[in-house]
PDB file of C-alpha atoms and ligand atoms in Angstrom:
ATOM      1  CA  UNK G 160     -45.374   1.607  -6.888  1.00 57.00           C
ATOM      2  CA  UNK G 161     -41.750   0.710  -5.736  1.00 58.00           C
ATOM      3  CA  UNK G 162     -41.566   2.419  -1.937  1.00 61.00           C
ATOM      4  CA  UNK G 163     -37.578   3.002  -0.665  1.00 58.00           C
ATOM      5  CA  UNK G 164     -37.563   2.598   2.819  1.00 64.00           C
ATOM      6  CA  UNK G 165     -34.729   5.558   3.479  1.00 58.00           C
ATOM      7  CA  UNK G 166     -33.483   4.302   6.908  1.00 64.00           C
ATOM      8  CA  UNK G 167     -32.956   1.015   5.299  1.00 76.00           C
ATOM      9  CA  UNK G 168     -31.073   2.329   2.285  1.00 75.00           C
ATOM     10  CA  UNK G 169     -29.363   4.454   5.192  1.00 77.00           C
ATOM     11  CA  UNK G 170     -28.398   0.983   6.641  1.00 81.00           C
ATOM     12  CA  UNK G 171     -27.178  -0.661   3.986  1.00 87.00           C
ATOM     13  CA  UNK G 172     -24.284   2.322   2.821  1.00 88.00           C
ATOM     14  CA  UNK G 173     -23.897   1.865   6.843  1.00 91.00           C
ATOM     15  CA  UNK G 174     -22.489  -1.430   6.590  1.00 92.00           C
ATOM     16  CA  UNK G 175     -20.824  -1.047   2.871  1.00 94.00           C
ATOM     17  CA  UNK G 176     -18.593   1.268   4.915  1.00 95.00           C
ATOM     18  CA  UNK G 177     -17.814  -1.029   8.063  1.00 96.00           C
ATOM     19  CA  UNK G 178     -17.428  -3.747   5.432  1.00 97.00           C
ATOM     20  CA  UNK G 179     -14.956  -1.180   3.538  1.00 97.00           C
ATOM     21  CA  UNK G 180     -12.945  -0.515   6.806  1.00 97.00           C
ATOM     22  CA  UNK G 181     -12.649  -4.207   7.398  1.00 97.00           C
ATOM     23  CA  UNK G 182     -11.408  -5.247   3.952  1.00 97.00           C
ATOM     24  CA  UNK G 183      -9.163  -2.253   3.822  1.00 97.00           C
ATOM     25  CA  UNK G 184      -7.637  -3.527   6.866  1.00 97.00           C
ATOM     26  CA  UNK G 185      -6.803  -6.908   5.374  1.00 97.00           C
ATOM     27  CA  UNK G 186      -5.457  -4.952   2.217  1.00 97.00           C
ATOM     28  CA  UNK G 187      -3.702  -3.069   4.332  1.00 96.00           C
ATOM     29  CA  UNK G 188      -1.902  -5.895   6.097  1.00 96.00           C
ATOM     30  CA  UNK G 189      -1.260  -8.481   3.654  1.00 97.00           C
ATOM     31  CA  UNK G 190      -1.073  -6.706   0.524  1.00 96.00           C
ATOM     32  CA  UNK G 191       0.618  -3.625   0.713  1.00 96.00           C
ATOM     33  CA  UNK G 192       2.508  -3.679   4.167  1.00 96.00           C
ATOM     34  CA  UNK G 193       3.732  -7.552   4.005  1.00 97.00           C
ATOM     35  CA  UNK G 194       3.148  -8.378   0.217  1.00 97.00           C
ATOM     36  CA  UNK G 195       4.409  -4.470  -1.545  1.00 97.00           C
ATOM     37  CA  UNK G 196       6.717  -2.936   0.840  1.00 97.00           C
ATOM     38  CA  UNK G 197       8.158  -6.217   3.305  1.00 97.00           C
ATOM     39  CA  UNK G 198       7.954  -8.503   0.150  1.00 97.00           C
ATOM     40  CA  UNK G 199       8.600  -6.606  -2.981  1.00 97.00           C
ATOM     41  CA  UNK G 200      10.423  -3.779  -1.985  1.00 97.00           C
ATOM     42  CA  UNK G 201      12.556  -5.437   0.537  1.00 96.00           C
ATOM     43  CA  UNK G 202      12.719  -8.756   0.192  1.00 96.00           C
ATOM     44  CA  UNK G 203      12.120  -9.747   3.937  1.00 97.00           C
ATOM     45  CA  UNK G 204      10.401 -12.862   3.331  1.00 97.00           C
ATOM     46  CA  UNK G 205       9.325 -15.477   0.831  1.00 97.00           C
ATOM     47  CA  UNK G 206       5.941 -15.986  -1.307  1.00 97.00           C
ATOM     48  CA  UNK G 207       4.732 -18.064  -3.831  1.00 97.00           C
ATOM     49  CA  UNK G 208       3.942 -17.339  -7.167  1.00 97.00           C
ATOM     50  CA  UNK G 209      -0.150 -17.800  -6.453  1.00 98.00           C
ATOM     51  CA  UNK G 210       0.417 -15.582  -3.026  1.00 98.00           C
ATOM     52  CA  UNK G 211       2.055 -13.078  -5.218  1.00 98.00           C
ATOM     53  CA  UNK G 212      -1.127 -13.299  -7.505  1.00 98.00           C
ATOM     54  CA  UNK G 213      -3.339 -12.270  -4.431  1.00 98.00           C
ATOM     55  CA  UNK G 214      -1.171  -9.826  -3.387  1.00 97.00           C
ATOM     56  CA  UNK G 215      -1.251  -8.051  -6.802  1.00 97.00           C
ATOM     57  CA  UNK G 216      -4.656  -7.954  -6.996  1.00 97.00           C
ATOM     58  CA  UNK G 217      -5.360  -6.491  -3.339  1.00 97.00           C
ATOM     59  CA  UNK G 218      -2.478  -3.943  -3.965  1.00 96.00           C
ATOM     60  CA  UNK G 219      -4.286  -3.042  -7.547  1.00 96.00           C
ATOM     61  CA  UNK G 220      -7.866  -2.171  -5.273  1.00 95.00           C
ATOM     62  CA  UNK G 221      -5.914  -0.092  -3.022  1.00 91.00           C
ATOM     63  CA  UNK G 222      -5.082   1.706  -6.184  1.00 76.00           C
ATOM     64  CA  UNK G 223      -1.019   2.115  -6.318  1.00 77.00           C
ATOM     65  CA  UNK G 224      -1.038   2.528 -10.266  1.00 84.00           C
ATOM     66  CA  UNK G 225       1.878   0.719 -11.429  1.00 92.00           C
ATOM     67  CA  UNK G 226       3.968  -1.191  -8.288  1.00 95.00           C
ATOM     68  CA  UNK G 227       6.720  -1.708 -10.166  1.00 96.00           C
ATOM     69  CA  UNK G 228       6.784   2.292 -10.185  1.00 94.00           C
ATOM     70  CA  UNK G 229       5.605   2.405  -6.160  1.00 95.00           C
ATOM     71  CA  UNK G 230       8.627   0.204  -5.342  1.00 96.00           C
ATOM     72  CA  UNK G 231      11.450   1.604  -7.291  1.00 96.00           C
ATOM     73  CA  UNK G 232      10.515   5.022  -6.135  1.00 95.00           C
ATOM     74  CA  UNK G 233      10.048   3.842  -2.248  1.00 96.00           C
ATOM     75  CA  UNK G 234      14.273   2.159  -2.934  1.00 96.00           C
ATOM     76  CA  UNK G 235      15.104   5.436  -3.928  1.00 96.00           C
ATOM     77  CA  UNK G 236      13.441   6.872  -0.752  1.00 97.00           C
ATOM     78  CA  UNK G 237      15.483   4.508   1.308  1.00 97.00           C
ATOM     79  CA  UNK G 238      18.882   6.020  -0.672  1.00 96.00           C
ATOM     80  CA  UNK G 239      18.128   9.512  -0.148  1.00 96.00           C
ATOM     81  CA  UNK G 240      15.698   9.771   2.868  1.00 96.00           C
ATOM     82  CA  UNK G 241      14.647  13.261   3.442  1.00 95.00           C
ATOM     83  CA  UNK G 242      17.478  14.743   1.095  1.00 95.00           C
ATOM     84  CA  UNK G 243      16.396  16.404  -2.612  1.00 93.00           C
ATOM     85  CA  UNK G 244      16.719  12.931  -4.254  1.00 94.00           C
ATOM     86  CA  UNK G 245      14.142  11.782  -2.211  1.00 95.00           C
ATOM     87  CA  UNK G 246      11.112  11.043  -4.480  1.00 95.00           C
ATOM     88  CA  UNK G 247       8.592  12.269  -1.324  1.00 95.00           C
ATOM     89  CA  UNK G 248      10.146  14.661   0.975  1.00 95.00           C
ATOM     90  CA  UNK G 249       7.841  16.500   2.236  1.00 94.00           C
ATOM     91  CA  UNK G 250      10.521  19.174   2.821  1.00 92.00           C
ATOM     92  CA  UNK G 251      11.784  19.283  -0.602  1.00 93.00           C
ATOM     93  CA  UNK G 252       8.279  18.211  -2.418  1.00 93.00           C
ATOM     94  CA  UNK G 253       6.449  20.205  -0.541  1.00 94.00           C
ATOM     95  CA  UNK G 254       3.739  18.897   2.848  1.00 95.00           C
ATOM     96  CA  UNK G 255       1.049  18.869   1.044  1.00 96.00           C
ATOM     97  CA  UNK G 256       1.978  17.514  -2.380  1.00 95.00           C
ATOM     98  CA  UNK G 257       3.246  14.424  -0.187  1.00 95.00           C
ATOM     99  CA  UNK G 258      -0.109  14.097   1.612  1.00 95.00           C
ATOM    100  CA  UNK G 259      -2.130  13.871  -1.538  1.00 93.00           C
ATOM    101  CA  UNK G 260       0.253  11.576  -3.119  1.00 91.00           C
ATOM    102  CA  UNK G 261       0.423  14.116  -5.832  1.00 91.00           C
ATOM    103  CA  UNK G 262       3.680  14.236  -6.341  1.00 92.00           C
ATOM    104  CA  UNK G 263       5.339  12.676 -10.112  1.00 89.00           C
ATOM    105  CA  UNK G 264       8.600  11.262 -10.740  1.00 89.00           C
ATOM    106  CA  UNK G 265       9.661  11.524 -14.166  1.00 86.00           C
ATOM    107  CA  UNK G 266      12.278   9.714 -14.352  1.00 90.00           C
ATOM    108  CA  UNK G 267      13.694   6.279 -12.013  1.00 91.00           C
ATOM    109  CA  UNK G 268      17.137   5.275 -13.029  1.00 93.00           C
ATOM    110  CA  UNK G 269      17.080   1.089 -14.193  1.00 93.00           C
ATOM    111  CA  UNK G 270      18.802   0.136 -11.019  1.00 94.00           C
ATOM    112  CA  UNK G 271      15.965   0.092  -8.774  1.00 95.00           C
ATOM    113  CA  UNK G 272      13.557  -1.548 -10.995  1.00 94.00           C
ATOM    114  CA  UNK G 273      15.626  -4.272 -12.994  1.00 93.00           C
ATOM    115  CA  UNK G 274      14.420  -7.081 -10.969  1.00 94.00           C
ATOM    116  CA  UNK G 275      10.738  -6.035 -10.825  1.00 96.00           C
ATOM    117  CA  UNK G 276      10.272  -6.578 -14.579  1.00 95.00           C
ATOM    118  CA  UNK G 277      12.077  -9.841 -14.629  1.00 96.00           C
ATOM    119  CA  UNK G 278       8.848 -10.959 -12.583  1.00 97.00           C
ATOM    120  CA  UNK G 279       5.940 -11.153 -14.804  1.00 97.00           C
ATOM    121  CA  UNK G 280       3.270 -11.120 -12.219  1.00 98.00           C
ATOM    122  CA  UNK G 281       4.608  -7.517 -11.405  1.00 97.00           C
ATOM    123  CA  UNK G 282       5.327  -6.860 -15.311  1.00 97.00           C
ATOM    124  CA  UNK G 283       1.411  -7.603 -15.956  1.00 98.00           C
ATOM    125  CA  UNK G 284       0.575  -5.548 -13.067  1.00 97.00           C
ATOM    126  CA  UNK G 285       2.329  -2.491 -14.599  1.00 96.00           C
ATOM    127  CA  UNK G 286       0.966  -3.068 -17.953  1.00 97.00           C
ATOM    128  CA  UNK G 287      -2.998  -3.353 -16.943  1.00 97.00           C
ATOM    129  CA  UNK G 288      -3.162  -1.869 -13.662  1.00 96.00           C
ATOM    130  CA  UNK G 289      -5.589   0.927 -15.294  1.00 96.00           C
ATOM    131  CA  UNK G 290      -7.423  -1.297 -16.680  1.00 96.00           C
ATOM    132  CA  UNK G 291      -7.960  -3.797 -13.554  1.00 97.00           C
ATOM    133  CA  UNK G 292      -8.270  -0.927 -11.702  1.00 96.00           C
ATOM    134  CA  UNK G 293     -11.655   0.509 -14.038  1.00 96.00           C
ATOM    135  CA  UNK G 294     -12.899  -3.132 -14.318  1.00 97.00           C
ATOM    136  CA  UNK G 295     -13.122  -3.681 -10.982  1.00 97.00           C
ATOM    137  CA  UNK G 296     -14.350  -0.282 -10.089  1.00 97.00           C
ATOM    138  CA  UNK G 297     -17.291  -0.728 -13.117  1.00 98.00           C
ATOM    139  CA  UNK G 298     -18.254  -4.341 -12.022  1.00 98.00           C
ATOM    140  CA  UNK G 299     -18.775  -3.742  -8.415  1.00 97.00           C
ATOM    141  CA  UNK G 300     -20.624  -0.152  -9.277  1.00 97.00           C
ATOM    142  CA  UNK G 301     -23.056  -2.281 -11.914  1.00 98.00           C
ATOM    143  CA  UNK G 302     -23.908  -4.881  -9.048  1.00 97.00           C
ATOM    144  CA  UNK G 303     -24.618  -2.493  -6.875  1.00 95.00           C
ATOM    145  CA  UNK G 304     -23.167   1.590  -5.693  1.00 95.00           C
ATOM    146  CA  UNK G 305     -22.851  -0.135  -1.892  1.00 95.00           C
ATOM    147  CA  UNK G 306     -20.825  -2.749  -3.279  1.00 96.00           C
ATOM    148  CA  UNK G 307     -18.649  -0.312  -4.802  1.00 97.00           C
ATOM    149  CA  UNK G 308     -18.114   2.059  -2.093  1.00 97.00           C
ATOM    150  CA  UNK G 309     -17.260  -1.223   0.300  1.00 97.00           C
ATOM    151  CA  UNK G 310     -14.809  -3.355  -2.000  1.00 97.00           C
ATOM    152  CA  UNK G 311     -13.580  -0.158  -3.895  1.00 97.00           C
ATOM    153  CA  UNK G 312     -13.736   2.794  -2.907  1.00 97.00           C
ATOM    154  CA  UNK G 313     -12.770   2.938   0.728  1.00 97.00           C
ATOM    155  CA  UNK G 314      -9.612   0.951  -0.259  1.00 97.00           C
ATOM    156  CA  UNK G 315      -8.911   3.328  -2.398  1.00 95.00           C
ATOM    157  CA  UNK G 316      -9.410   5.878  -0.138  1.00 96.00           C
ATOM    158  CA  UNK G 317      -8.130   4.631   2.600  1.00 96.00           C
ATOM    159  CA  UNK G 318      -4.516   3.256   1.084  1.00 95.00           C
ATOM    160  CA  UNK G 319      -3.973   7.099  -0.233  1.00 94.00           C
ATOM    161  CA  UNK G 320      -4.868   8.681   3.080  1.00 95.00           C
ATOM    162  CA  UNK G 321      -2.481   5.636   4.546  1.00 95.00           C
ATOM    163  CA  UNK G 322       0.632   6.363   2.442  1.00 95.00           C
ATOM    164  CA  UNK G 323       0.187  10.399   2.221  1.00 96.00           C
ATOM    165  CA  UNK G 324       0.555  10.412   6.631  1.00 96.00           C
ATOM    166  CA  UNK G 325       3.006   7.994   6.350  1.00 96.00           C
ATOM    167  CA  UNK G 326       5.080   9.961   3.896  1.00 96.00           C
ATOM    168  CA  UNK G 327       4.459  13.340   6.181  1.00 96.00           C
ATOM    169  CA  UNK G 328       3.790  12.238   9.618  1.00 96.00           C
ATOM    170  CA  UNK G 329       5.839   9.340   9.256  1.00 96.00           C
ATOM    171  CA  UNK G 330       8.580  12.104   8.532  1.00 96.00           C
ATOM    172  CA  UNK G 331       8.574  14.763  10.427  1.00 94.00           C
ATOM    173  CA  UNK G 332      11.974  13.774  11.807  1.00 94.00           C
ATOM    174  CA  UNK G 333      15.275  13.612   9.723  1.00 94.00           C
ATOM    175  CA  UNK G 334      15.118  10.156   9.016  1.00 94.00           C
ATOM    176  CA  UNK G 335      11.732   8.610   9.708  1.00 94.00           C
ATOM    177  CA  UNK G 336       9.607   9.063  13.035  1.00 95.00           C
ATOM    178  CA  UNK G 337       7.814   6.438  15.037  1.00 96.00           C
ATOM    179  CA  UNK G 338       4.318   6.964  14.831  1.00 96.00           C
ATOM    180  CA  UNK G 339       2.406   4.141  16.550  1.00 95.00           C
ATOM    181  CA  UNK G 340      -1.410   6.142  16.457  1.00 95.00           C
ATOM    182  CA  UNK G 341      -0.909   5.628  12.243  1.00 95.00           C
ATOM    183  CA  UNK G 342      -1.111   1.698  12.549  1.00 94.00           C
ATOM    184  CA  UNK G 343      -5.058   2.368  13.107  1.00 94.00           C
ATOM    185  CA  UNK G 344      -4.372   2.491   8.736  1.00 92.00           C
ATOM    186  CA  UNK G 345      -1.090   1.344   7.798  1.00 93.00           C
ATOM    187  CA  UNK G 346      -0.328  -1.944   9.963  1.00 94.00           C
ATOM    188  CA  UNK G 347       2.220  -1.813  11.992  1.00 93.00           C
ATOM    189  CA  UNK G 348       4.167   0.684   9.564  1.00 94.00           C
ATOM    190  CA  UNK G 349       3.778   3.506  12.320  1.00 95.00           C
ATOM    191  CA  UNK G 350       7.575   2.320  13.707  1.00 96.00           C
ATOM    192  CA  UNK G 351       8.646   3.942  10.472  1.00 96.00           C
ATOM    193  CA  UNK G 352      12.660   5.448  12.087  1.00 96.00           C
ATOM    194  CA  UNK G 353      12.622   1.227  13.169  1.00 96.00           C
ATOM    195  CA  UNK G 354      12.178   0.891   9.280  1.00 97.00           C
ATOM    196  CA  UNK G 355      14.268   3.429   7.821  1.00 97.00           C
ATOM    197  CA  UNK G 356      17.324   2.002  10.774  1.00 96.00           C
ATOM    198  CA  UNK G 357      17.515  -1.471   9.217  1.00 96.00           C
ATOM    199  CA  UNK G 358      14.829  -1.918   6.628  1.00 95.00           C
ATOM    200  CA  UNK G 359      15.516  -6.125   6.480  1.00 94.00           C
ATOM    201  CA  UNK G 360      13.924  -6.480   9.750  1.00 94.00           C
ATOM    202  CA  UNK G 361      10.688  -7.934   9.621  1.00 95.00           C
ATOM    203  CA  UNK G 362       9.309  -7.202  13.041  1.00 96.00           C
ATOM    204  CA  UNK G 363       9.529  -3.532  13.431  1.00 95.00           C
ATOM    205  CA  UNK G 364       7.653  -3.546  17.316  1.00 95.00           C
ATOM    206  CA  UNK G 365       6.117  -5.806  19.725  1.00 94.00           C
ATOM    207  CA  UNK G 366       2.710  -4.350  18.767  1.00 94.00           C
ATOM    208  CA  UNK G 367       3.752  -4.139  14.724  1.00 95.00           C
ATOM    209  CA  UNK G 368       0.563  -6.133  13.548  1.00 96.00           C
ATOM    210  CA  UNK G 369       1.757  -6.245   9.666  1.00 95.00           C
ATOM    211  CA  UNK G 370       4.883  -7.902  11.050  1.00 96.00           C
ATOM    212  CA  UNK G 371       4.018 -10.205  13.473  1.00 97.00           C
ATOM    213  CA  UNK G 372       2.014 -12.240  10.445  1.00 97.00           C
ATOM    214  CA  UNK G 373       4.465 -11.811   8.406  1.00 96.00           C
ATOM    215  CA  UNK G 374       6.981 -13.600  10.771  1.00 96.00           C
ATOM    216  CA  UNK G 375       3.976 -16.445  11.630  1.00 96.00           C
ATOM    217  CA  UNK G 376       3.059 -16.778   8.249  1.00 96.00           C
ATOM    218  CA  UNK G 377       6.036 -16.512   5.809  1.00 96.00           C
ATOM    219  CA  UNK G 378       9.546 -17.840   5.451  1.00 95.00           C
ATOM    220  CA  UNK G 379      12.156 -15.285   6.364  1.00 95.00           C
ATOM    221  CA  UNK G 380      14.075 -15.012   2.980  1.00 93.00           C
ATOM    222  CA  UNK G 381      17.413 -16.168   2.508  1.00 84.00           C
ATOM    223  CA  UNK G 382      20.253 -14.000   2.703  1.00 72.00           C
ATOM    224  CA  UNK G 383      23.355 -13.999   0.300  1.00 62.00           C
ATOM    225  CA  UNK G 384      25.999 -14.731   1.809  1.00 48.00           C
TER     226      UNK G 384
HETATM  227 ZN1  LIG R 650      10.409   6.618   4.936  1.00 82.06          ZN
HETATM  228 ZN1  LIG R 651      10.780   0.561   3.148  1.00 82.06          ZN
END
């Protein structure tokens, strides 16, 4: 007869989800701070077509859905911060909608997404980002549930809790407030008014993790002149 010792079982989930917290950290950092929002949505810095490939993936885990659709909608939330165009405002979407990430957009005008689909990493991403999303979350369940709540699910978890404080928290002030306790889950994105003032900086705080490797590790992009 097969005999479960419960306090190891109790163990392992222990370390799935210190495991979890780890890797969601490095998501966290390099994927969707410095790879969707410094990279993609703002063009701070440069990257590689096979750095963009990581990037994509680790941004898919943390579950975004589409980017293309993340990053269009976050330029429109730089255009109309905190007014009714904004796609998140907690005052015109409502607090809680925003911290859920419930909230739907039906409709982002061409502008803010033209470039996005001229890049085919980010074009695939939108097309089969359901599907990479269920593969991944079916492979690492079959291997084994404590693989899946390490590499998957706390991501997952972890990136919506991340961006729903940001979007509230992050804006309680007209404008964008600093917030440095939220960089404990979304790297160095806590300076969020330092954001919102001149989104092209790359270093938003001495202590802004997310953009301190970004400066060390990545080639300011060039500006048109
Ligand atoms: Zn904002
Ligand atoms: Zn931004």
């Amino acid at each position: 007869m097969i005999k479960i010792n419960l306090s190891h079982e109790g163990e392992f989930v222990f370390w799935a989800i210190f495991l979890g917290i780890i890797w969601s950290q490095i998501i966290s950092h390099f994927a969707v701070s410095i790879g969707l929002h410094r990279y993609f949505s703002h063009r701070q810095i440069e990257a590689s077509p096979a750095t963009e490939w990581v990037m994509i993936f680790m941004i898919l885990i943390a579950c975004v859905r589409t980017p293309i659709g993340w990053i269009a909608s976050h330029r429109m939330h730089h255009e109309f911060t905190d007014t009714k165009d904004d796609p998140h405002s907690p005052k015109h979407v409502g607090f809680w909608k925003v911290l859920f990430t419930t909230w739907e957009l039906s409709y982002i005008p061409p502008k803010y997404a033209r470039d996005l689909y001229q890049n085919p990493r980010l074009a695939w991403a939108h097309k089969y980002w359901k599907h990479f999303l269920l593969s991944t979350w079916l492979i690492t369940f079959l291997i084994d549930y404590r693989v899946f709540i390490g590499f998957s699910l706390i991501p997952f978890l972890l990136a919506r809790l991340g961006f729903g404080l940001l979007n509230t928290v992050g804006h309680i002030d007209y404008g964008g407030s600093n917030k440095p306790w939220l960089n404990f889950i979304i790297a160095g994105e806590g300076y969020h008014k330092n954001h919102h003032i001149n989104s092209k900086q790359i270093r938003l705080h001495k202590y802004d993790i997310g953009g301190i490797i970004a400066e060390k590790f990545f080639r300011p992009a060039k500006r048109k002149s």
